[in-house]
Each structure stands twice: as structure tokens, then as C-alpha cells.
PDB file of C-alpha atoms in Angstrom:
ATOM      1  CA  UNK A  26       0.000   0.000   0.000  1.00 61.00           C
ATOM      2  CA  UNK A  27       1.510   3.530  -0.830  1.00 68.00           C
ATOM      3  CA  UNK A  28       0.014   6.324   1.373  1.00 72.00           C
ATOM      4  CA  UNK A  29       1.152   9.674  -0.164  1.00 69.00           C
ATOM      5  CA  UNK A  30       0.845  13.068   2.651  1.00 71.00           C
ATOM      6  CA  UNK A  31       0.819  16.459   1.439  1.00 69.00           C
ATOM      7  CA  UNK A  32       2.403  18.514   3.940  1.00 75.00           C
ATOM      8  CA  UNK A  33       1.674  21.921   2.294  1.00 79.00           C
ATOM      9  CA  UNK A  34      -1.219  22.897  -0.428  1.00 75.00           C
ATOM     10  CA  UNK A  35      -3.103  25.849  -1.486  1.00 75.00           C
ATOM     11  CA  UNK A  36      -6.285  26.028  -3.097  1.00 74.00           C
ATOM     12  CA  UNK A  37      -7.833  29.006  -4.790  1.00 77.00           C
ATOM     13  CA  UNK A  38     -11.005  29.501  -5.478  1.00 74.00           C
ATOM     14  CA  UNK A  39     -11.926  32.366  -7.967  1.00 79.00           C
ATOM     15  CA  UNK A  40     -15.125  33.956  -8.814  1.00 79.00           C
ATOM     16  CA  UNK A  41     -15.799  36.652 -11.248  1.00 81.00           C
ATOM     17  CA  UNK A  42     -18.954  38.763  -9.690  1.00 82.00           C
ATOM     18  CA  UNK A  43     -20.612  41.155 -12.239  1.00 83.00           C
ATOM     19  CA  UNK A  44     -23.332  43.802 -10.715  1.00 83.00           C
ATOM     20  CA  UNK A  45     -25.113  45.974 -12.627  1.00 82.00           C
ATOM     21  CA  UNK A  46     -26.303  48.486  -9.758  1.00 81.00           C
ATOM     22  CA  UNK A  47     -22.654  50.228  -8.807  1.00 80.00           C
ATOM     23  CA  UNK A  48     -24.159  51.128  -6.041  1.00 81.00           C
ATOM     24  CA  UNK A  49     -24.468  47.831  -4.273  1.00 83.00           C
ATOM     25  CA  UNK A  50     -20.552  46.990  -4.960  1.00 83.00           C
ATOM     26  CA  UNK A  51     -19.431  48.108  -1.803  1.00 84.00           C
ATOM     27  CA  UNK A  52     -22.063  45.576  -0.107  1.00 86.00           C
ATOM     28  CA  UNK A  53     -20.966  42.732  -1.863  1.00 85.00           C
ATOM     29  CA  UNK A  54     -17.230  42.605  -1.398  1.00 84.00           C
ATOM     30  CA  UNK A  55     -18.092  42.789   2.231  1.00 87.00           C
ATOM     31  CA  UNK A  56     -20.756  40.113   1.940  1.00 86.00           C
ATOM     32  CA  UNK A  57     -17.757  37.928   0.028  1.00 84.00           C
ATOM     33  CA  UNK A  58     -15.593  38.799   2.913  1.00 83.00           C
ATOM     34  CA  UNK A  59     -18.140  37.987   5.466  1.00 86.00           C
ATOM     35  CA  UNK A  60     -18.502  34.900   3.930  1.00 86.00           C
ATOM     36  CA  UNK A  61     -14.404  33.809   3.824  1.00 82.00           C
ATOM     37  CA  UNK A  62     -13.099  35.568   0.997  1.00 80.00           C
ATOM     38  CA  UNK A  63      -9.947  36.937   2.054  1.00 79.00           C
ATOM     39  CA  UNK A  64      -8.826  38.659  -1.003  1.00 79.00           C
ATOM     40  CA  UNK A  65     -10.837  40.213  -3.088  1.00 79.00           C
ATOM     41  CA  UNK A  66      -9.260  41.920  -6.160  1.00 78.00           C
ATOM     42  CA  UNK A  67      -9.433  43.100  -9.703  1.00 76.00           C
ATOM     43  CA  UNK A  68     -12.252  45.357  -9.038  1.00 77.00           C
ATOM     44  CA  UNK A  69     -13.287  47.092 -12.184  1.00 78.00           C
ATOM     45  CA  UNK A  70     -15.986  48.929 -13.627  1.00 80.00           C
ATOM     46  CA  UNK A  71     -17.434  49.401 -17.498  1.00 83.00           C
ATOM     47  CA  UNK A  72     -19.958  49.814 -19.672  1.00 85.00           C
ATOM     48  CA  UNK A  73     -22.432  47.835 -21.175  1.00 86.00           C
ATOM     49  CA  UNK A  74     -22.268  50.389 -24.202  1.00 90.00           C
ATOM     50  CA  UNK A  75     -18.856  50.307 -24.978  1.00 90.00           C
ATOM     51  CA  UNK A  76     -18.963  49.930 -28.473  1.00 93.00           C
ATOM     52  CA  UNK A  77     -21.170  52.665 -28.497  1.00 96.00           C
ATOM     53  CA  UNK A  78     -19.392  54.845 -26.843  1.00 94.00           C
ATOM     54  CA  UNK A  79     -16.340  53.802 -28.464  1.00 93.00           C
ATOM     55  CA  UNK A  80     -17.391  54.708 -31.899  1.00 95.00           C
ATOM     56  CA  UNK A  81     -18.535  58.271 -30.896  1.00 96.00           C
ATOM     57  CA  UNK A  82     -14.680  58.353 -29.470  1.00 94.00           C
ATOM     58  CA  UNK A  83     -13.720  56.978 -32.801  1.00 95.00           C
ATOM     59  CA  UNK A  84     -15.790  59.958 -34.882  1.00 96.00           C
ATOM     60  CA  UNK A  85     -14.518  62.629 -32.936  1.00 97.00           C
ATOM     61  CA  UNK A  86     -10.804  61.050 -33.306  1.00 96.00           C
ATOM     62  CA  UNK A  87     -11.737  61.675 -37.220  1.00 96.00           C
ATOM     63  CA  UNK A  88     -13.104  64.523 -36.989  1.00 96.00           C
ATOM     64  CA  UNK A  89     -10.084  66.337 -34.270  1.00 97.00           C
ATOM     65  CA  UNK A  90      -7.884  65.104 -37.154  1.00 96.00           C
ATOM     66  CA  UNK A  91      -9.231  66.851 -39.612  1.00 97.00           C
ATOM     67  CA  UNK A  92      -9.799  70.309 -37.236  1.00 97.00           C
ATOM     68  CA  UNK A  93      -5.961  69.946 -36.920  1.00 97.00           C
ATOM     69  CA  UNK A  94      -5.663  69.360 -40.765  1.00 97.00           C
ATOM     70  CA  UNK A  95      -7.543  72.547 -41.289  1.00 97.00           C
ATOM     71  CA  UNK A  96      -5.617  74.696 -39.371  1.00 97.00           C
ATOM     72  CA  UNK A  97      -2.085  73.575 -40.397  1.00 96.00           C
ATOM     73  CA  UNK A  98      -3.772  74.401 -44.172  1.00 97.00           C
ATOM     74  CA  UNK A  99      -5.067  77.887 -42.751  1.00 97.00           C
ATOM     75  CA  UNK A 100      -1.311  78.395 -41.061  1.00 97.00           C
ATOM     76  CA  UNK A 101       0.667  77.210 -44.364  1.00 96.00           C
ATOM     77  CA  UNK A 102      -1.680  79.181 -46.457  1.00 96.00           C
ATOM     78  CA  UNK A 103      -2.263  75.749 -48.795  1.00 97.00           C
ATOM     79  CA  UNK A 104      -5.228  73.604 -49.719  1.00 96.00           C
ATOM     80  CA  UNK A 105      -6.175  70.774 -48.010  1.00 96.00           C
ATOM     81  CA  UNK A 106      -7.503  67.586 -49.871  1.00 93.00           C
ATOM     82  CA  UNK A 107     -10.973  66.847 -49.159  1.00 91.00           C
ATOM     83  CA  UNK A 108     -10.596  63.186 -48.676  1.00 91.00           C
ATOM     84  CA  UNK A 109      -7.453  61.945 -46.170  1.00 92.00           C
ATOM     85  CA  UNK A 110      -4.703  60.403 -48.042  1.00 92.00           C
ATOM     86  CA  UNK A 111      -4.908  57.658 -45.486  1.00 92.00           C
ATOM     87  CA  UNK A 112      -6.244  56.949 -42.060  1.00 92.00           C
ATOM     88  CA  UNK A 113      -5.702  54.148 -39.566  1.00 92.00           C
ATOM     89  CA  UNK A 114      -7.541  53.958 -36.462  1.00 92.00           C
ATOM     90  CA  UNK A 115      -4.793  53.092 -33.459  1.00 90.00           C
ATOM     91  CA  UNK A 116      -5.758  50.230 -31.301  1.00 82.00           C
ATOM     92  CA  UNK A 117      -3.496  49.637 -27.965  1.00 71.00           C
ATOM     93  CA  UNK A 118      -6.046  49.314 -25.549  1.00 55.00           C
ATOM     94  CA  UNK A 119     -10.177  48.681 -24.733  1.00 50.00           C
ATOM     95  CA  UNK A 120     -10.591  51.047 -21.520  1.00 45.00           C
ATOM     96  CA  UNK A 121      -9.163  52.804 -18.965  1.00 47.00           C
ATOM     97  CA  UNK A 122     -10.272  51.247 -15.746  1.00 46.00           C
ATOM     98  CA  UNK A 123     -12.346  53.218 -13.067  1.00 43.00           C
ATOM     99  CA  UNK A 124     -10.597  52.014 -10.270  1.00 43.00           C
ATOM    100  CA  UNK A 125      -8.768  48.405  -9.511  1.00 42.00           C
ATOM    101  CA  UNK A 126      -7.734  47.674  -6.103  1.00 45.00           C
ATOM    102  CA  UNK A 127      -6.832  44.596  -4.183  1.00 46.00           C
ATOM    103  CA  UNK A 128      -9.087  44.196  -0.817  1.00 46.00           C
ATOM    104  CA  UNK A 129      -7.578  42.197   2.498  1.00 48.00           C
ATOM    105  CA  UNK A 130      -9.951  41.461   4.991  1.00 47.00           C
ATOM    106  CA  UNK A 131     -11.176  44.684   7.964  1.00 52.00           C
ATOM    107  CA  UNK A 132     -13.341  45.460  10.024  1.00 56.00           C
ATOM    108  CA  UNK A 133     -14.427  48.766   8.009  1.00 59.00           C
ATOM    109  CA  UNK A 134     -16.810  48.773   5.173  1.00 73.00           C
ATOM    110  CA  UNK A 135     -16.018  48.873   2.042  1.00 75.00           C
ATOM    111  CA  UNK A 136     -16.974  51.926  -0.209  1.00 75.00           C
ATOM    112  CA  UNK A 137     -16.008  53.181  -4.044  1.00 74.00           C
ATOM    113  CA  UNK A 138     -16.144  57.072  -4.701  1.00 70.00           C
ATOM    114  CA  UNK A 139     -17.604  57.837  -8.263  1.00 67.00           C
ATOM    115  CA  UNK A 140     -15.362  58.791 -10.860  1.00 74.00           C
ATOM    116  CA  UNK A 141     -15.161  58.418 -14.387  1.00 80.00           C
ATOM    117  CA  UNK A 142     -14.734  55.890 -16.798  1.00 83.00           C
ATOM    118  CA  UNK A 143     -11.936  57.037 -19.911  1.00 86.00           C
ATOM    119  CA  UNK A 144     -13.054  55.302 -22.946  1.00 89.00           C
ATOM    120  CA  UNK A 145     -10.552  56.437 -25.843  1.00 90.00           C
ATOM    121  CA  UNK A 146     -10.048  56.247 -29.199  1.00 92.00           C
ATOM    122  CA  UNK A 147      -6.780  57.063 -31.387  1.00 93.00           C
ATOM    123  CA  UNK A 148      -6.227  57.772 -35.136  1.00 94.00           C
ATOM    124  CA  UNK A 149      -3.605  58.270 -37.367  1.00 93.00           C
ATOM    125  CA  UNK A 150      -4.444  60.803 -40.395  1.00 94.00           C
ATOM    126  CA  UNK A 151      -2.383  62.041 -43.655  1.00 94.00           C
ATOM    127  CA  UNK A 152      -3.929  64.726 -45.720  1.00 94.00           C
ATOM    128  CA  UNK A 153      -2.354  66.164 -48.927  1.00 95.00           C
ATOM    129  CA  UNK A 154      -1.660  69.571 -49.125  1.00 95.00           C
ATOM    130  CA  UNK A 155      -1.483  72.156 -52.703  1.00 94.00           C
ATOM    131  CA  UNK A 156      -0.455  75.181 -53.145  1.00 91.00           C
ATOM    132  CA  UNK A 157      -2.914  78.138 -54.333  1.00 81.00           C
TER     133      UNK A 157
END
């Protein structure tokens, strides 16, 4: 008979919580941690209308490039092409987080502040310019 003994383990058990009333956030971590969690972390917030959001972001990316475009034109004293000679929308990143903390277990209840929530879009424009 072999008998194997494990003199040290660790077990984690993770659980991804999603609330859609910010409000009650605060509440649940400390139910969790009532309950025997004793970490909580990788508290975030978002949107459930990101890619809305994200392609207003995306239009006014377009249309700031062109403002700038227009100006440069206005400074130089050229014409500016109607169309862009190319433009590439520049992806590094979905969202800035509201807020991510890691949690330990205390006595004092937990509360999140409002704040915002940064959802940005890049582009990369190249107009042609003429002389008048």
C-alpha cells in the first residue's frame, strides 16, 4: 500500500462577480468577505455600451484630425484635400479602468467614490496639401 501526505497545499477559489447596480458593490465585497473571501481583487468597472461609446470616441478622433488638418492648411496658407490620403484607427487598448484595487480582509466597510470611466479612441491621419 503507498500512502502519499501532502504537507503543504493551497487552493484558490476564484469567482468573477458582475453587478449591474454600482451602487451595491461596496455591499458585496463585504458580503464575500463575510462569507471567507480573504482577497478580493481586480475590481473594475465598465460599460455595457462600450462599443457605443467607443465609436462616438472613434468619430470625434476623425473629426479632431481633420480640425488639426484645417488649421495647419489655414497656417501654411495651402489647400487641403478633401478626402485623407490615409487613415488608420490606433488600437493599444479597450478602456481605462475606473478604479482596480486589491481588498484584504477589515473590520471597516467597504466603499467606491464615483469617478469616471476614460473610454478612448486614437487615429492616425495624412492629408495632402497644394499650393494656391
Amino acid at each position: 500500500m503507498c500512502r502519499v501526505s501532502f504537507k503543504n497545499y493551497r487552493v484558490e477559489h476564484m469567482l468573477l462577480i458582475k453587478v449591474a447596480e454600482i451602487n451595491r458593490a461596496g455591499a458585496i465585497v463585504d458580503t464575500a468577505v463575510r462569507n471567507g473571501a480573504n482577497v478580493v481583487s481586480g475590481v473594475t468597472f465598465e460599460t455595457s455600451r462600450y462599443e457605443e461609446f467607443y465609436r462616438q470616441a472613434l468619430s470625434l478622433a476623425v473629426l479632431d484630425a481633420r480640425r488639426k488638418a484645417e488649421t495647419i492648411a489655414e497656417t501654411l496658407n495651402v489647400l487641403l484635400s478633401k478626402v485623407p490620403l490615409s487613415i488608420v484607427e490606433i488600437t493599444d487598448g479597450k478602456m481605462i479602468p475606473y478604479q482596480t484595487k486589491t481588498f484584504a480582509v477589515s473590520e471597516a466597510s467597504t466603499s467606491f467614490h464615483p469617478g469616471t470611466l476614460a473610454i478612448i479612441s486614437r487615429v492616425h491621419a495624412e492629408f495632402t496639401y497644394a499650393s494656391m
